[in-house]
PDB file of C-alpha atoms in Angstrom:
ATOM      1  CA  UNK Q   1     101.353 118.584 146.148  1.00  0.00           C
ATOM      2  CA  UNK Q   2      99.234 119.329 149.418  1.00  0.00           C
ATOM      3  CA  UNK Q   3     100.739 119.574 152.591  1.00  0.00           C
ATOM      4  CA  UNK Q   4     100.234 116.498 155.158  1.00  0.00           C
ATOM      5  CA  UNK Q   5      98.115 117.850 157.878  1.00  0.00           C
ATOM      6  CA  UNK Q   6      96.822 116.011 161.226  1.00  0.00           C
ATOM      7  CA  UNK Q   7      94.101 114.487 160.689  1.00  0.00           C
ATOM      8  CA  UNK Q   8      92.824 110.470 160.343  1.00  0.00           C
ATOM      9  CA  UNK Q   9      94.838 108.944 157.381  1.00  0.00           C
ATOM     10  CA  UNK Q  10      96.990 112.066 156.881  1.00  0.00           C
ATOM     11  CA  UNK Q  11     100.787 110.807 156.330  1.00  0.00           C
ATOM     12  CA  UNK Q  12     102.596 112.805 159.201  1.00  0.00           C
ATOM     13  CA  UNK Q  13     105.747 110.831 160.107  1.00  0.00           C
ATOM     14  CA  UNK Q  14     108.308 110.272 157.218  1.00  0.00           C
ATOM     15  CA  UNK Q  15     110.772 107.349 158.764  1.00  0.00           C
ATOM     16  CA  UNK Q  16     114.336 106.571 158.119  1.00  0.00           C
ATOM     17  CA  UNK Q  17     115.856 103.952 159.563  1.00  0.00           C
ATOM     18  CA  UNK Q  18     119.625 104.259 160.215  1.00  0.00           C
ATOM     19  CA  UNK Q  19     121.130 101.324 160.473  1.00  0.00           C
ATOM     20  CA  UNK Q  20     118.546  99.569 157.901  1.00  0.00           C
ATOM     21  CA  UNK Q  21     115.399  98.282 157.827  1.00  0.00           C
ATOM     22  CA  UNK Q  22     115.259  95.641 160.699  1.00  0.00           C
ATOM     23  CA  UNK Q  23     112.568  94.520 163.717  1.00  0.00           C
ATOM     24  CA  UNK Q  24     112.905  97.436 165.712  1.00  0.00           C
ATOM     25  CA  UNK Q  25     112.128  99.662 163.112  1.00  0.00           C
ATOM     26  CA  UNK Q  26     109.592  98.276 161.613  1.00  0.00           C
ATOM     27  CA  UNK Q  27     107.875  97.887 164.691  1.00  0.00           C
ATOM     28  CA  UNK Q  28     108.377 101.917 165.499  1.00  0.00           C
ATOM     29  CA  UNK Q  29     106.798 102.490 161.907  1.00  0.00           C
ATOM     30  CA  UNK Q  30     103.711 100.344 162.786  1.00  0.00           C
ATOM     31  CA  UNK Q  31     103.262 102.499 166.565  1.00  0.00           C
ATOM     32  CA  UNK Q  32     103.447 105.755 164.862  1.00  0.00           C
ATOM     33  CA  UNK Q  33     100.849 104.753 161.475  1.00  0.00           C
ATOM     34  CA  UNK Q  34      98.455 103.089 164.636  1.00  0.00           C
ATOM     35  CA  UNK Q  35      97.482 106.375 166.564  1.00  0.00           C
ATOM     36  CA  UNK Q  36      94.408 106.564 165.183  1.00  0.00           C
ATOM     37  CA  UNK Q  37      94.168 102.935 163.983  1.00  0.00           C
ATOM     38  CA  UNK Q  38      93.319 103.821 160.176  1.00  0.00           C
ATOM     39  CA  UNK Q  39      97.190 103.431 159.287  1.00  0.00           C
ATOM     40  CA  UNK Q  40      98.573 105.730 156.499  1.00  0.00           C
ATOM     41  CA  UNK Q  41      99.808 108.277 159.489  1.00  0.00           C
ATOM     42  CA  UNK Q  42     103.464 107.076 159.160  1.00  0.00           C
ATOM     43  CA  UNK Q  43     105.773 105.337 155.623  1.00  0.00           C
ATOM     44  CA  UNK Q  44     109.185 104.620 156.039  1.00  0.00           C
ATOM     45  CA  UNK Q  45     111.588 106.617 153.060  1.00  0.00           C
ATOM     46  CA  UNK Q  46     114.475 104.636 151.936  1.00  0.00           C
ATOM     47  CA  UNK Q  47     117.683 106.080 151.711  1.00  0.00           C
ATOM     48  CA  UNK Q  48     118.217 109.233 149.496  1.00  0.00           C
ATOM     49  CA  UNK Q  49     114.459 109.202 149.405  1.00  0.00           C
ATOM     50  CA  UNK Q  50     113.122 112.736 149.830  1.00  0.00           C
ATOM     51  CA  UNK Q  51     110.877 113.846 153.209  1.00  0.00           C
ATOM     52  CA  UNK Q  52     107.767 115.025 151.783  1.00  0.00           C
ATOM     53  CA  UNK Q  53     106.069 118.078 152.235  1.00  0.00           C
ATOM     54  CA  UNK Q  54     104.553 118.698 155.445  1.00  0.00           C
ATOM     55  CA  UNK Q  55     106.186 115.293 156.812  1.00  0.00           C
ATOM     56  CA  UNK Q  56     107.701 115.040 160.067  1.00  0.00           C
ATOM     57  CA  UNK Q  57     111.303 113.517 159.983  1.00  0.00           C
ATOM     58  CA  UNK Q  58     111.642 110.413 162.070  1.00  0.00           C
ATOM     59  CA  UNK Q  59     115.270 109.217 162.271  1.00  0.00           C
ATOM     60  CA  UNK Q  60     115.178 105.534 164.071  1.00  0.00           C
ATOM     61  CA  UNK Q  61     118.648 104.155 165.114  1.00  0.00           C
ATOM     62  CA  UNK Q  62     119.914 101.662 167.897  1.00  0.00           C
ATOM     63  CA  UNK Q  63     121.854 102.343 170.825  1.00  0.00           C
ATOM     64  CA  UNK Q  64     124.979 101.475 169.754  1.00  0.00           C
ATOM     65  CA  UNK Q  65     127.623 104.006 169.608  1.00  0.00           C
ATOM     66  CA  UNK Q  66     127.848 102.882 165.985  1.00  0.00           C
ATOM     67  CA  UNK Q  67     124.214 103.356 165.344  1.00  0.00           C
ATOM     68  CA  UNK Q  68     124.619 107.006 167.074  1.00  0.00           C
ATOM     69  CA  UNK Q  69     127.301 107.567 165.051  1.00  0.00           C
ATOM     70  CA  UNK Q  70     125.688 106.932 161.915  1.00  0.00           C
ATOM     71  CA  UNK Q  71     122.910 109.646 163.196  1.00  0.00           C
ATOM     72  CA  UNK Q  72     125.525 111.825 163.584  1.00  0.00           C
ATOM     73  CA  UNK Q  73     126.785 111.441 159.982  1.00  0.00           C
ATOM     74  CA  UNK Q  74     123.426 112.196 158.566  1.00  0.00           C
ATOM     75  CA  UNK Q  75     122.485 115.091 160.629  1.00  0.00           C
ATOM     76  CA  UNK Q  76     125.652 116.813 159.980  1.00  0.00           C
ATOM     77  CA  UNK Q  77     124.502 116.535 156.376  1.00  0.00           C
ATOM     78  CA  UNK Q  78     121.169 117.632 156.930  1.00  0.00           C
ATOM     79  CA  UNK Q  79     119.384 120.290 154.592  1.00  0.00           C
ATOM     80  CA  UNK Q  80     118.665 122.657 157.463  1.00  0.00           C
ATOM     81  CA  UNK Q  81     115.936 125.554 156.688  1.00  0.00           C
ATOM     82  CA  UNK Q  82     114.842 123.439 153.556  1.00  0.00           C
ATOM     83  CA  UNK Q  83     113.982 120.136 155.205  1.00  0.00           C
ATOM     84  CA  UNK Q  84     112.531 120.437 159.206  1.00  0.00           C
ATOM     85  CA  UNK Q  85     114.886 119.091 161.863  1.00  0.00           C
ATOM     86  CA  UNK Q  86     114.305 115.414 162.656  1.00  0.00           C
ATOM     87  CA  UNK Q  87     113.024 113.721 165.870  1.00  0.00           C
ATOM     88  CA  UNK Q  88     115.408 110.809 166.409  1.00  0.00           C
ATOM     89  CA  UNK Q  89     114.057 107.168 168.180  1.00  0.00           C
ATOM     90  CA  UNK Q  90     116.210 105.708 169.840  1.00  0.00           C
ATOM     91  CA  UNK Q  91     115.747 102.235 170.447  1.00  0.00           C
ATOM     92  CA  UNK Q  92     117.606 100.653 173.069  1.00  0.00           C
ATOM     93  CA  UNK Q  93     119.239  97.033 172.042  1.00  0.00           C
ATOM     94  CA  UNK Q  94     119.949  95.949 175.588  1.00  0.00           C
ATOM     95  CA  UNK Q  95     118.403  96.652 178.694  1.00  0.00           C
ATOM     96  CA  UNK Q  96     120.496  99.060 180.131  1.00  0.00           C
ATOM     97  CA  UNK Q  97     121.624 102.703 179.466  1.00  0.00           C
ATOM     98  CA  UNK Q  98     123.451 103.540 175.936  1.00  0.00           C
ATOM     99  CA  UNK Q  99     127.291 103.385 176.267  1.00  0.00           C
ATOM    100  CA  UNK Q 100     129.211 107.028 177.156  1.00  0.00           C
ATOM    101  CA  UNK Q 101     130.527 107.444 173.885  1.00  0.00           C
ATOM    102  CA  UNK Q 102     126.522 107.166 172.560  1.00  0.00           C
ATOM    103  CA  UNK Q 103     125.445 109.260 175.324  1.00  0.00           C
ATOM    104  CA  UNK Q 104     127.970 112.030 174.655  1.00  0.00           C
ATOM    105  CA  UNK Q 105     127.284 112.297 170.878  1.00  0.00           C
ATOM    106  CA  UNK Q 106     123.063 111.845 172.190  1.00  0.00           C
ATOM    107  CA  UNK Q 107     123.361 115.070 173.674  1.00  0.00           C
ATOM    108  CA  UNK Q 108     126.057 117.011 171.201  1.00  0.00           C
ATOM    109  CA  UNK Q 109     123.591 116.481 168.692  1.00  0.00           C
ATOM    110  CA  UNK Q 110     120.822 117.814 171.207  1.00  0.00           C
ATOM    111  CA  UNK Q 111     120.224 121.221 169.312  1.00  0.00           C
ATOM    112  CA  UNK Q 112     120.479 119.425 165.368  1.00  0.00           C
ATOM    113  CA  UNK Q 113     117.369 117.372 166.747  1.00  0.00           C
ATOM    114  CA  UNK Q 114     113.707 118.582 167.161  1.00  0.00           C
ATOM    115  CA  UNK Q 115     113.912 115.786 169.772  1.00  0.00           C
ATOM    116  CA  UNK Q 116     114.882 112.382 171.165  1.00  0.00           C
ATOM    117  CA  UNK Q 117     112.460 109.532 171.456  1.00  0.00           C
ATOM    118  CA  UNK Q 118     113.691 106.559 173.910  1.00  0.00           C
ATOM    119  CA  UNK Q 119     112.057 103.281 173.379  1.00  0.00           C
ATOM    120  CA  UNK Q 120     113.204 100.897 176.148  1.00  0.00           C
ATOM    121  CA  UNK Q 121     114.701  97.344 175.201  1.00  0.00           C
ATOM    122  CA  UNK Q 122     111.214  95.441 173.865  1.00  0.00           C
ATOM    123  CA  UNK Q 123     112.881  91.596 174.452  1.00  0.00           C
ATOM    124  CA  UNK Q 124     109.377  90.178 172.415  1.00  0.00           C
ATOM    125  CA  UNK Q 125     111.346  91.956 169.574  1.00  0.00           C
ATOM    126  CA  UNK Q 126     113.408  89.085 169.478  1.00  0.00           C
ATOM    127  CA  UNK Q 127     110.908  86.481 169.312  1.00  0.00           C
ATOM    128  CA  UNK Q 128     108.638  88.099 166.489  1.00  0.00           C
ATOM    129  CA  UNK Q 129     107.643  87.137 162.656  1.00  0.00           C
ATOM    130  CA  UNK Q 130     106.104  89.988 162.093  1.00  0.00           C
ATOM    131  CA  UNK Q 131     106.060  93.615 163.392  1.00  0.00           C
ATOM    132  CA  UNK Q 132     102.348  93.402 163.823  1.00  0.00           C
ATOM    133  CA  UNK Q 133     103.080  90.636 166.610  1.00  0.00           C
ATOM    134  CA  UNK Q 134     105.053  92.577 168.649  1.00  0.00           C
ATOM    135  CA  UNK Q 135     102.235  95.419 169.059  1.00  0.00           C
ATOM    136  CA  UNK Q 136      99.847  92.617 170.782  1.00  0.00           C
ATOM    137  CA  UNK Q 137     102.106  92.631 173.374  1.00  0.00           C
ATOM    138  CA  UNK Q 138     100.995  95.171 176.256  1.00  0.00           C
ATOM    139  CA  UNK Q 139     104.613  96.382 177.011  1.00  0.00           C
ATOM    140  CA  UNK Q 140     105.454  97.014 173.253  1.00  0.00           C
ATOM    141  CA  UNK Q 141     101.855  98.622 173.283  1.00  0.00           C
ATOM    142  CA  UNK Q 142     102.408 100.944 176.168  1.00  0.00           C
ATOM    143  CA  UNK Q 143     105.611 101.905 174.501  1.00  0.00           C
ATOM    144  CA  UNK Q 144     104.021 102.843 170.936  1.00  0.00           C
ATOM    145  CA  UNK Q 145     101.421 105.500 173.229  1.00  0.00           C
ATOM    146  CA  UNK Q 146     103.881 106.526 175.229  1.00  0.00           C
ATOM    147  CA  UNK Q 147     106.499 107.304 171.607  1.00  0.00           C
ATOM    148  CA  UNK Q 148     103.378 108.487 169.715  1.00  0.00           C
ATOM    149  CA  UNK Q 149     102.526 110.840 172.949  1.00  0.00           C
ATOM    150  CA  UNK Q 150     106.560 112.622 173.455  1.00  0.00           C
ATOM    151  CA  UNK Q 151     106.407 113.317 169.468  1.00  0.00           C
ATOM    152  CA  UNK Q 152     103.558 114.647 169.637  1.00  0.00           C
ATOM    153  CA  UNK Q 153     104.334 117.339 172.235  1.00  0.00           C
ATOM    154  CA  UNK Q 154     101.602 115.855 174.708  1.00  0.00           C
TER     155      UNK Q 154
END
């Protein structure tokens, strides 16, 4: 197997959605394959699935202190050294800050992380058939550069 490099078409984000596959991450799947617009940058792994080579680990979970928690469960598990840390997306289910208790465990598991993502509260999430909808929407579009642009260091 060859490593995933950057480049047009390269698979560099391996996604795992937390709390299942739903709207919101479906939608962060579609803004990280889009960079480039020739798709096949980003696939979401189902659970138990394994990250492949070269693949960046994208954990997406809601703000819930249950959805934190359930990040917290699978990083404590994670194969560190064998596997590299993941980048974590949160995406934020209300419009306002994540509860304390989410907050607290956000920044215990600070140093597991290679970082955290924040996508603000989308409310055309809501209101969407289709993932694809959502990203003709200039906030939800705005969002996807600005995601794409913190994961990618720039």
């Amino acid at each position: 197997m060859t490593p995933a490099q950057p480049g047009h078409g390269v698979l560099r984000y391996g996604l795992m959605p937390v709390h299942g596959y739903d709207v919101a991450s479906a939608v962060v799947l579609r803004m990280l394959d889009e960079e480039d617009g020739l798709g096949g940058r980003a696939r979401g792994l189902g659970p138990g699935e394994p990250v492949p080579y070269g693949v960046r680990p994208v954990l997406v979970a809601p703000s819930t202190v249950y959805g934190i928690a359930m990040v917290e469960t699978i990083v404590q598990g994670w194969p560190a050294g064998i596997v590299p840390k993941p980048w974590l997306v949160v995406v934020a289910d209300v419009p306002a800050r994540p509860a304390p208790a989410a907050r607290y465990r956000l920044r215990a598991l600070g140093g597991r992380l290679a970082g955290t993502a924040y996508l603000p509260y989308l409310p055309v999430l809501r209101s969407v058939e289709q993932p694809e909808d959502a990203l003709a929407d200039a906030v939800v579009a705005r969002a996807g550069a600005r995601l794409r642009a913190q994961l990618e260091g720039k």
